[in-house]
Structure formats: structure tokens, C-alpha cells
Amino acid sequence: MRRASGFNITSLTLGFAFLYLPMILLVIYSFNSSKLVTVWAGFSTKWYGELLQNEAFLNAAMVTLKVAVASSTLATVLGTMAAYILVRGGRFAGRTLFSGMIYAPLVMPEVITGLSLLLLFIGIGLDRGTLTIVLAHTTFSMCYVSVVVSSRLVTFDRSLEEVALDLGCSPFDAFRLVTLPIIAPAVISGWLLAFTLSLDDLVIASFTTGPSSTTLPIKIWSAVRLGVSPEINALSTIMIGIVTFGVITASLISKRKAIKAQRDVQAAERAVA
């Protein structure tokens, strides 16, 4: 087994420190009893209690979750349909324009997307609020879902659908009973990606939000402009904890499935032997 060199170890250590040291410091100072985030005055959890009583942050968190769930669901449905058309539709009139419009948000600056959507909502007379944020997030996140689902459909064995059709299934039933369950991991991955993008978005939401529908990133940004408070550190620590828990849980589930699959293969080999 090849041993890692000192240069590789040093580079890896510096890279991880650059990425995660600020987060570690943020977590540590979220338990600081002082109002000054740069001065340590002792261990305390009072800022978590203050955060739970902060109606502004709680309302912003609820709006963010509602927008993320709604927009990611719409983006998953539309992105899956777009991916299916691009992969299975063959060559049709306007295919190049259609694919370009689907993938344009991937390379379009968020400022341009947000400003364009703002002008559209103003032009059609739609009041800015939760609905406009959902529509905006759906617009820029469905392209990511389309890319993920398309990559799975390209490698899909179409003979499985043909067998279902030969057995009497309609095209819709073949898609519902055969294709969709097989590509479900890609669809779920696309939903999670769209959900994450919606939670993280600040630029587009700032153009399309209204006074009664402030999202959590906008609320944090507005608060940070006046100075970082310990409540923001506490909120960031909670978000880091949720993400860490999700990653660890997903890793454990994947590992358990891999072990189970390996055991099933070994059991099948023993049965054949």
C-alpha cells in the first residue's frame, strides 16, 4: 500500500482547515455568553433560547421551508418531464431551442435571472410574495433536476419498457410501473438538490420576495449587515447540525444497503454451489 507523502498530508490538512475551521469557530462561539461574538466570556446556551423566542427568525424559517418544499416538488415534476422529452423525444422541431432554454439557468448569472423574473412579475401584475419566490426557485432549479434525471434515462434499458408494453401495459402504465421506480433514485436526488438550492438562495429571492414573505437567507443577510449577533451563530450551528445529521444518516443507510447486497450475493453464490 502506497503511503501518503508529507506534502499530500500537509495540503490535505490545510484544505480541510480552510473549509471547516471557520465553521468550528462559529459553533464554539454560538455557546459564548457574551453579546460580543469575538470575545469569549464563558459557556452558555442562552442564545439558543433567545433564538427560539425570536419570531422574526422563526417566521422566516417557516417561509423558507414552505418555499423549498413547494418549489423543489414543482421543479422535480417539470424537470423529470423535460428530461424524458429530451432523452425519449428524438429529434423534433425546436429541440435545440428547448434544450437551450432548459439548461440556460445553469450558466445564467443569478442577478440576471432574478431581475428578469422581477420584471416579468411586475409586467403581469403579480404581487410579490411566497408564490413569486416559489415560481422563481422552480425556474432556476428545474434545470438541475433535468440534468440528474437525464443522466439516468440515458443509461436506462428500454427493453424493460418494451416487455411491459408487450404484456398489455399502456405507455403511461409502463412509465408508472417500470420506468419511474427504476429512475426513482435520480428523481429523489434531483428533489434533494432542488430543495438545497432553494434553502440556500439569496440573490433570486431578494428580487422576488415581498414584505410579508422574507426567507431565512434574506433575514440572516439583513441581520449580518447590522453586525453578527450570537443568535445568528446559534442558528448557523443548528443548520450545520441538521446537515451533518442528514449526511451521516444517508451514509449509514447507503453502507447498510451495500452490506445487505453483498450478503445477498454471497448467499446466492453459496446456494448455487
mmCIF file of C-alpha atoms in Angstrom:
data_model
loop_
_atom_site.group_PDB
_atom_site.id
_atom_site.type_symbol
_atom_site.label_atom_id
_atom_site.label_comp_id
_atom_site.label_asym_id
_atom_site.label_seq_id
_atom_site.Cartn_x
_atom_site.Cartn_y
_atom_site.Cartn_z
ATOM 1 C CA MET A 1 0.000 0.000 0.000
ATOM 2 C CA ARG A 2 1.385 3.362 -1.034
ATOM 3 C CA ARG A 3 1.971 5.751 1.846
ATOM 4 C CA ALA A 4 0.896 9.378 1.594
ATOM 5 C CA SER A 5 3.732 11.870 1.316
ATOM 6 C CA GLY A 6 4.249 14.729 3.729
ATOM 7 C CA PHE A 7 3.295 17.226 1.038
ATOM 8 C CA ASN A 8 -0.045 15.480 0.395
ATOM 9 C CA ILE A 9 -0.831 15.289 4.111
ATOM 10 C CA THR A 10 0.037 18.977 4.602
ATOM 11 C CA SER A 11 -2.034 20.041 1.599
ATOM 12 C CA LEU A 12 -4.979 17.970 2.768
ATOM 13 C CA THR A 13 -4.743 19.360 6.300
ATOM 14 C CA LEU A 14 -4.590 22.961 5.083
ATOM 15 C CA GLY A 15 -7.501 22.378 2.720
ATOM 16 C CA PHE A 16 -9.732 20.915 5.426
ATOM 17 C CA ALA A 17 -8.698 23.658 7.845
ATOM 18 C CA PHE A 18 -9.586 26.326 5.289
ATOM 19 C CA LEU A 19 -13.016 24.743 4.735
ATOM 20 C CA TYR A 20 -14.035 23.708 8.232
ATOM 21 C CA LEU A 21 -12.096 25.845 10.732
ATOM 22 C CA PRO A 22 -14.457 28.845 10.304
ATOM 23 C CA MET A 23 -17.432 26.553 10.923
ATOM 24 C CA ILE A 24 -15.807 25.116 14.042
ATOM 25 C CA LEU A 25 -15.169 28.608 15.401
ATOM 26 C CA LEU A 26 -18.756 29.580 14.627
ATOM 27 C CA VAL A 27 -20.065 26.563 16.549
ATOM 28 C CA ILE A 28 -17.797 27.321 19.512
ATOM 29 C CA TYR A 29 -18.820 30.967 19.715
ATOM 30 C CA SER A 30 -22.504 30.063 19.494
ATOM 31 C CA PHE A 31 -22.096 28.909 23.114
ATOM 32 C CA ASN A 32 -20.495 32.206 24.163
ATOM 33 C CA SER A 33 -22.298 34.019 26.960
ATOM 34 C CA SER A 34 -21.145 37.432 25.741
ATOM 35 C CA LYS A 35 -23.024 39.567 23.219
ATOM 36 C CA LEU A 36 -19.699 40.261 21.523
ATOM 37 C CA VAL A 37 -19.099 37.388 19.139
ATOM 38 C CA THR A 38 -15.319 37.905 19.179
ATOM 39 C CA VAL A 39 -14.882 37.956 22.962
ATOM 40 C CA TRP A 40 -15.217 34.710 24.915
ATOM 41 C CA ALA A 41 -16.941 35.271 28.258
ATOM 42 C CA GLY A 42 -17.865 31.743 29.256
ATOM 43 C CA PHE A 43 -20.010 28.798 28.180
ATOM 44 C CA SER A 44 -23.749 29.405 27.826
ATOM 45 C CA THR A 45 -26.705 28.144 25.822
ATOM 46 C CA LYS A 46 -28.885 31.197 26.378
ATOM 47 C CA TRP A 47 -28.629 32.323 22.752
ATOM 48 C CA TYR A 48 -30.385 29.152 21.634
ATOM 49 C CA GLY A 49 -33.228 30.051 23.962
ATOM 50 C CA GLU A 50 -33.256 33.588 22.588
ATOM 51 C CA LEU A 51 -33.351 32.188 19.076
ATOM 52 C CA LEU A 52 -36.382 30.016 19.832
ATOM 53 C CA GLN A 53 -38.204 33.132 21.058
ATOM 54 C CA ASN A 54 -37.266 35.250 18.040
ATOM 55 C CA GLU A 55 -40.463 35.414 15.993
ATOM 56 C CA ALA A 56 -38.751 37.030 13.008
ATOM 57 C CA PHE A 57 -36.282 34.181 12.525
ATOM 58 C CA LEU A 58 -38.939 31.517 13.166
ATOM 59 C CA ASN A 59 -41.338 33.031 10.628
ATOM 60 C CA ALA A 60 -38.536 33.334 8.071
ATOM 61 C CA ALA A 61 -37.605 29.687 8.649
ATOM 62 C CA MET A 62 -41.208 28.576 8.074
ATOM 63 C CA VAL A 63 -41.445 30.602 4.866
ATOM 64 C CA THR A 64 -38.155 29.118 3.673
ATOM 65 C CA LEU A 65 -39.298 25.546 4.335
ATOM 66 C CA LYS A 66 -42.643 26.105 2.591
ATOM 67 C CA VAL A 67 -40.951 27.654 -0.435
ATOM 68 C CA ALA A 68 -38.298 24.930 -0.582
ATOM 69 C CA VAL A 69 -40.811 22.060 -0.422
ATOM 70 C CA ALA A 70 -43.179 23.593 -2.977
ATOM 71 C CA SER A 71 -40.507 24.736 -5.441
ATOM 72 C CA SER A 72 -38.487 21.501 -5.268
ATOM 73 C CA THR A 73 -41.628 19.432 -5.874
ATOM 74 C CA LEU A 74 -42.648 21.519 -8.884
ATOM 75 C CA ALA A 75 -39.074 21.538 -10.186
ATOM 76 C CA THR A 76 -38.877 17.751 -9.857
ATOM 77 C CA VAL A 77 -42.088 17.216 -11.806
ATOM 78 C CA LEU A 78 -41.200 19.681 -14.569
ATOM 79 C CA GLY A 79 -37.535 18.671 -14.673
ATOM 80 C CA THR A 80 -38.412 14.974 -14.975
ATOM 81 C CA MET A 81 -40.848 15.716 -17.796
ATOM 82 C CA ALA A 82 -38.244 17.829 -19.587
ATOM 83 C CA ALA A 83 -35.593 15.131 -19.183
ATOM 84 C CA TYR A 84 -37.954 12.481 -20.537
ATOM 85 C CA ILE A 85 -38.748 14.588 -23.590
ATOM 86 C CA LEU A 86 -35.083 15.339 -24.273
ATOM 87 C CA VAL A 87 -33.990 11.705 -23.979
ATOM 88 C CA ARG A 88 -37.003 9.899 -25.443
ATOM 89 C CA GLY A 89 -38.450 12.551 -27.732
ATOM 90 C CA GLY A 90 -35.916 12.024 -30.509
ATOM 91 C CA ARG A 91 -35.423 14.839 -32.977
ATOM 92 C CA PHE A 92 -38.286 17.283 -33.196
ATOM 93 C CA ALA A 93 -38.716 20.859 -34.352
ATOM 94 C CA GLY A 94 -37.308 23.256 -31.776
ATOM 95 C CA ARG A 95 -35.340 20.611 -29.855
ATOM 96 C CA THR A 96 -32.173 22.747 -29.802
ATOM 97 C CA LEU A 97 -34.093 25.789 -28.565
ATOM 98 C CA PHE A 98 -35.924 23.681 -25.977
ATOM 99 C CA SER A 99 -32.744 22.132 -24.575
ATOM 100 C CA GLY A 100 -31.049 25.533 -24.541
ATOM 101 C CA MET A 101 -33.899 27.062 -22.560
ATOM 102 C CA ILE A 102 -33.798 24.154 -20.102
ATOM 103 C CA TYR A 103 -30.066 24.409 -19.459
ATOM 104 C CA ALA A 104 -29.738 28.213 -19.655
ATOM 105 C CA PRO A 105 -30.247 28.797 -15.881
ATOM 106 C CA LEU A 106 -27.182 26.615 -15.236
ATOM 107 C CA VAL A 107 -24.891 29.276 -16.696
ATOM 108 C CA MET A 108 -27.059 32.367 -16.305
ATOM 109 C CA PRO A 109 -25.955 34.740 -13.511
ATOM 110 C CA GLU A 110 -28.469 34.714 -10.673
ATOM 111 C CA VAL A 111 -28.677 38.508 -10.773
ATOM 112 C CA ILE A 112 -29.896 38.382 -14.368
ATOM 113 C CA THR A 113 -32.390 35.611 -13.576
ATOM 114 C CA GLY A 114 -33.727 37.449 -10.547
ATOM 115 C CA LEU A 115 -34.042 40.760 -12.367
ATOM 116 C CA SER A 116 -35.767 39.124 -15.347
ATOM 117 C CA LEU A 117 -38.291 37.404 -13.111
ATOM 118 C CA LEU A 118 -38.895 40.630 -11.213
ATOM 119 C CA LEU A 119 -39.695 42.476 -14.449
ATOM 120 C CA LEU A 120 -41.961 39.609 -15.511
ATOM 121 C CA PHE A 121 -43.940 39.647 -12.275
ATOM 122 C CA ILE A 122 -44.293 43.424 -12.435
ATOM 123 C CA GLY A 123 -45.365 43.241 -16.094
ATOM 124 C CA ILE A 124 -48.149 40.717 -15.441
ATOM 125 C CA GLY A 125 -49.236 42.478 -12.263
ATOM 126 C CA LEU A 126 -48.432 39.623 -9.888
ATOM 127 C CA ASP A 127 -47.830 40.802 -6.335
ATOM 128 C CA ARG A 128 -44.514 39.658 -4.907
ATOM 129 C CA GLY A 129 -44.767 37.160 -2.093
ATOM 130 C CA THR A 130 -44.421 33.472 -1.374
ATOM 131 C CA LEU A 131 -45.905 32.493 -4.743
ATOM 132 C CA THR A 132 -43.387 34.530 -6.726
ATOM 133 C CA ILE A 133 -40.478 33.051 -4.756
ATOM 134 C CA VAL A 134 -41.784 29.534 -5.444
ATOM 135 C CA LEU A 135 -42.077 30.269 -9.166
ATOM 136 C CA ALA A 136 -38.610 31.814 -9.253
ATOM 137 C CA HIS A 137 -36.959 28.920 -7.422
ATOM 138 C CA THR A 138 -38.756 26.427 -9.640
ATOM 139 C CA THR A 139 -37.460 28.226 -12.720
ATOM 140 C CA PHE A 140 -33.786 28.019 -11.821
ATOM 141 C CA SER A 141 -33.763 24.636 -10.047
ATOM 142 C CA MET A 142 -35.671 22.520 -12.557
ATOM 143 C CA CYS A 143 -32.657 22.538 -14.885
ATOM 144 C CA TYR A 144 -30.601 20.764 -12.216
ATOM 145 C CA VAL A 145 -33.304 18.112 -11.853
ATOM 146 C CA SER A 146 -33.382 17.706 -15.621
ATOM 147 C CA VAL A 147 -29.633 17.095 -15.772
ATOM 148 C CA VAL A 148 -29.728 14.489 -12.995
ATOM 149 C CA VAL A 149 -32.718 12.595 -14.398
ATOM 150 C CA SER A 150 -31.420 12.782 -17.989
ATOM 151 C CA SER A 151 -28.156 11.118 -16.985
ATOM 152 C CA ARG A 152 -30.175 8.187 -15.580
ATOM 153 C CA LEU A 153 -32.551 7.918 -18.528
ATOM 154 C CA VAL A 154 -29.655 7.775 -20.990
ATOM 155 C CA THR A 155 -28.412 4.529 -19.421
ATOM 156 C CA PHE A 156 -31.914 3.073 -18.925
ATOM 157 C CA ASP A 157 -32.590 -0.285 -20.590
ATOM 158 C CA ARG A 158 -35.601 0.397 -22.805
ATOM 159 C CA SER A 159 -36.222 -3.310 -23.326
ATOM 160 C CA LEU A 160 -37.862 -3.334 -19.873
ATOM 161 C CA GLU A 161 -40.482 -0.896 -21.106
ATOM 162 C CA GLU A 162 -40.964 -2.905 -24.295
ATOM 163 C CA VAL A 163 -41.627 -6.024 -22.239
ATOM 164 C CA ALA A 164 -44.251 -4.159 -20.200
ATOM 165 C CA LEU A 165 -45.904 -2.918 -23.401
ATOM 166 C CA ASP A 166 -45.932 -6.438 -24.850
ATOM 167 C CA LEU A 167 -47.649 -7.651 -21.683
ATOM 168 C CA GLY A 168 -50.514 -5.213 -22.180
ATOM 169 C CA CYS A 169 -49.443 -2.070 -20.320
ATOM 170 C CA SER A 170 -50.262 1.291 -21.780
ATOM 171 C CA PRO A 171 -47.354 3.727 -22.284
ATOM 172 C CA PHE A 172 -48.365 5.614 -19.147
ATOM 173 C CA ASP A 173 -48.631 2.411 -17.096
ATOM 174 C CA ALA A 174 -45.246 1.275 -18.388
ATOM 175 C CA PHE A 175 -43.728 4.544 -17.277
ATOM 176 C CA ARG A 176 -45.511 4.460 -13.911
ATOM 177 C CA LEU A 177 -44.833 0.812 -13.090
ATOM 178 C CA VAL A 178 -41.446 0.218 -14.723
ATOM 179 C CA THR A 179 -39.565 3.378 -15.652
ATOM 180 C CA LEU A 180 -40.378 5.581 -12.680
ATOM 181 C CA PRO A 181 -39.412 3.050 -9.969
ATOM 182 C CA ILE A 182 -36.070 2.441 -11.675
ATOM 183 C CA ILE A 183 -35.207 6.116 -12.081
ATOM 184 C CA ALA A 184 -36.622 6.965 -8.642
ATOM 185 C CA PRO A 185 -33.133 7.393 -7.048
ATOM 186 C CA ALA A 186 -32.288 10.033 -9.660
ATOM 187 C CA VAL A 187 -35.643 11.756 -9.165
ATOM 188 C CA ILE A 188 -35.158 11.808 -5.393
ATOM 189 C CA SER A 189 -31.615 13.139 -5.843
ATOM 190 C CA GLY A 190 -32.949 15.891 -8.080
ATOM 191 C CA TRP A 191 -35.585 16.798 -5.480
ATOM 192 C CA LEU A 192 -32.981 16.988 -2.730
ATOM 193 C CA LEU A 193 -30.714 19.115 -4.922
ATOM 194 C CA ALA A 194 -33.572 21.499 -5.753
ATOM 195 C CA PHE A 195 -34.543 21.625 -2.071
ATOM 196 C CA THR A 196 -30.972 22.521 -1.094
ATOM 197 C CA LEU A 197 -30.693 25.193 -3.772
ATOM 198 C CA SER A 198 -33.943 26.766 -2.606
ATOM 199 C CA LEU A 199 -32.827 26.820 1.028
ATOM 200 C CA ASP A 200 -29.525 28.429 0.074
ATOM 201 C CA ASP A 201 -30.761 31.016 -2.418
ATOM 202 C CA LEU A 202 -30.384 34.680 -1.546
ATOM 203 C CA VAL A 203 -29.991 36.622 -4.791
ATOM 204 C CA ILE A 204 -33.073 35.466 -6.692
ATOM 205 C CA ALA A 205 -35.246 35.516 -3.581
ATOM 206 C CA SER A 206 -34.201 39.107 -2.833
ATOM 207 C CA PHE A 207 -35.623 40.179 -6.222
ATOM 208 C CA THR A 208 -38.876 38.242 -5.987
ATOM 209 C CA THR A 209 -39.763 38.402 -2.295
ATOM 210 C CA GLY A 210 -42.367 40.631 -0.697
ATOM 211 C CA PRO A 211 -42.589 42.364 2.679
ATOM 212 C CA SER A 212 -44.577 39.512 4.247
ATOM 213 C CA SER A 213 -42.519 36.609 2.849
ATOM 214 C CA THR A 214 -38.920 37.082 3.965
ATOM 215 C CA THR A 215 -36.849 33.929 3.632
ATOM 216 C CA LEU A 216 -34.232 32.849 6.141
ATOM 217 C CA PRO A 217 -31.156 33.701 3.990
ATOM 218 C CA ILE A 218 -32.533 37.211 3.431
ATOM 219 C CA LYS A 219 -33.251 37.585 7.149
ATOM 220 C CA ILE A 220 -29.741 36.446 8.061
ATOM 221 C CA TRP A 221 -28.182 38.764 5.488
ATOM 222 C CA SER A 222 -30.195 41.717 6.768
ATOM 223 C CA ALA A 223 -29.180 40.950 10.348
ATOM 224 C CA VAL A 224 -25.497 40.483 9.491
ATOM 225 C CA ARG A 225 -25.379 43.897 7.836
ATOM 226 C CA LEU A 226 -26.029 45.385 11.282
ATOM 227 C CA GLY A 227 -23.441 43.124 12.915
ATOM 228 C CA VAL A 228 -23.142 39.420 13.642
ATOM 229 C CA SER A 229 -25.165 38.513 16.717
ATOM 230 C CA PRO A 230 -24.831 35.353 18.841
ATOM 231 C CA GLU A 231 -28.319 34.336 17.730
ATOM 232 C CA ILE A 232 -27.080 34.063 14.162
ATOM 233 C CA ASN A 233 -24.232 31.856 15.372
ATOM 234 C CA ALA A 234 -26.753 29.662 17.164
ATOM 235 C CA LEU A 235 -28.966 29.472 14.074
ATOM 236 C CA SER A 236 -25.994 28.594 11.861
ATOM 237 C CA THR A 237 -24.922 25.900 14.327
ATOM 238 C CA ILE A 238 -28.385 24.332 14.196
ATOM 239 C CA MET A 239 -28.286 24.316 10.390
ATOM 240 C CA ILE A 240 -24.816 22.735 10.416
ATOM 241 C CA GLY A 241 -26.058 20.101 12.843
ATOM 242 C CA ILE A 242 -29.066 19.258 10.659
ATOM 243 C CA VAL A 243 -26.901 18.937 7.548
ATOM 244 C CA THR A 244 -24.337 16.814 9.400
ATOM 245 C CA PHE A 245 -27.043 14.530 10.747
ATOM 246 C CA GLY A 246 -28.528 14.127 7.266
ATOM 247 C CA VAL A 247 -25.177 13.306 5.674
ATOM 248 C CA ILE A 248 -24.273 10.775 8.369
ATOM 249 C CA THR A 249 -27.720 9.150 8.170
ATOM 250 C CA ALA A 250 -27.546 8.885 4.378
ATOM 251 C CA SER A 251 -24.036 7.402 4.591
ATOM 252 C CA LEU A 252 -25.140 4.801 7.137
ATOM 253 C CA ILE A 253 -28.175 3.842 5.046
ATOM 254 C CA SER A 254 -26.048 3.506 1.909
ATOM 255 C CA LYS A 255 -23.468 1.425 3.769
ATOM 256 C CA ARG A 256 -26.157 -0.841 5.213
ATOM 257 C CA LYS A 257 -27.680 -1.370 1.761
ATOM 258 C CA ALA A 258 -24.267 -2.179 0.296
ATOM 259 C CA ILE A 259 -23.576 -4.715 3.061
ATOM 260 C CA LYS A 260 -27.011 -6.285 2.588
ATOM 261 C CA ALA A 261 -26.489 -6.542 -1.180
ATOM 262 C CA GLN A 262 -23.087 -8.143 -0.652
ATOM 263 C CA ARG A 263 -24.582 -10.667 1.753
ATOM 264 C CA ASP A 264 -27.357 -11.494 -0.697
ATOM 265 C CA VAL A 265 -24.796 -12.106 -3.440
ATOM 266 C CA GLN A 266 -22.740 -14.332 -1.164
ATOM 267 C CA ALA A 267 -25.868 -16.249 -0.133
ATOM 268 C CA ALA A 268 -26.831 -16.748 -3.772
ATOM 269 C CA GLU A 269 -23.320 -17.990 -4.612
ATOM 270 C CA ARG A 270 -23.437 -20.469 -1.728
ATOM 271 C CA ALA A 271 -26.868 -21.675 -2.850
ATOM 272 C CA VAL A 272 -25.602 -22.267 -6.399
ATOM 273 C CA ALA A 273 -22.506 -24.031 -5.101
#
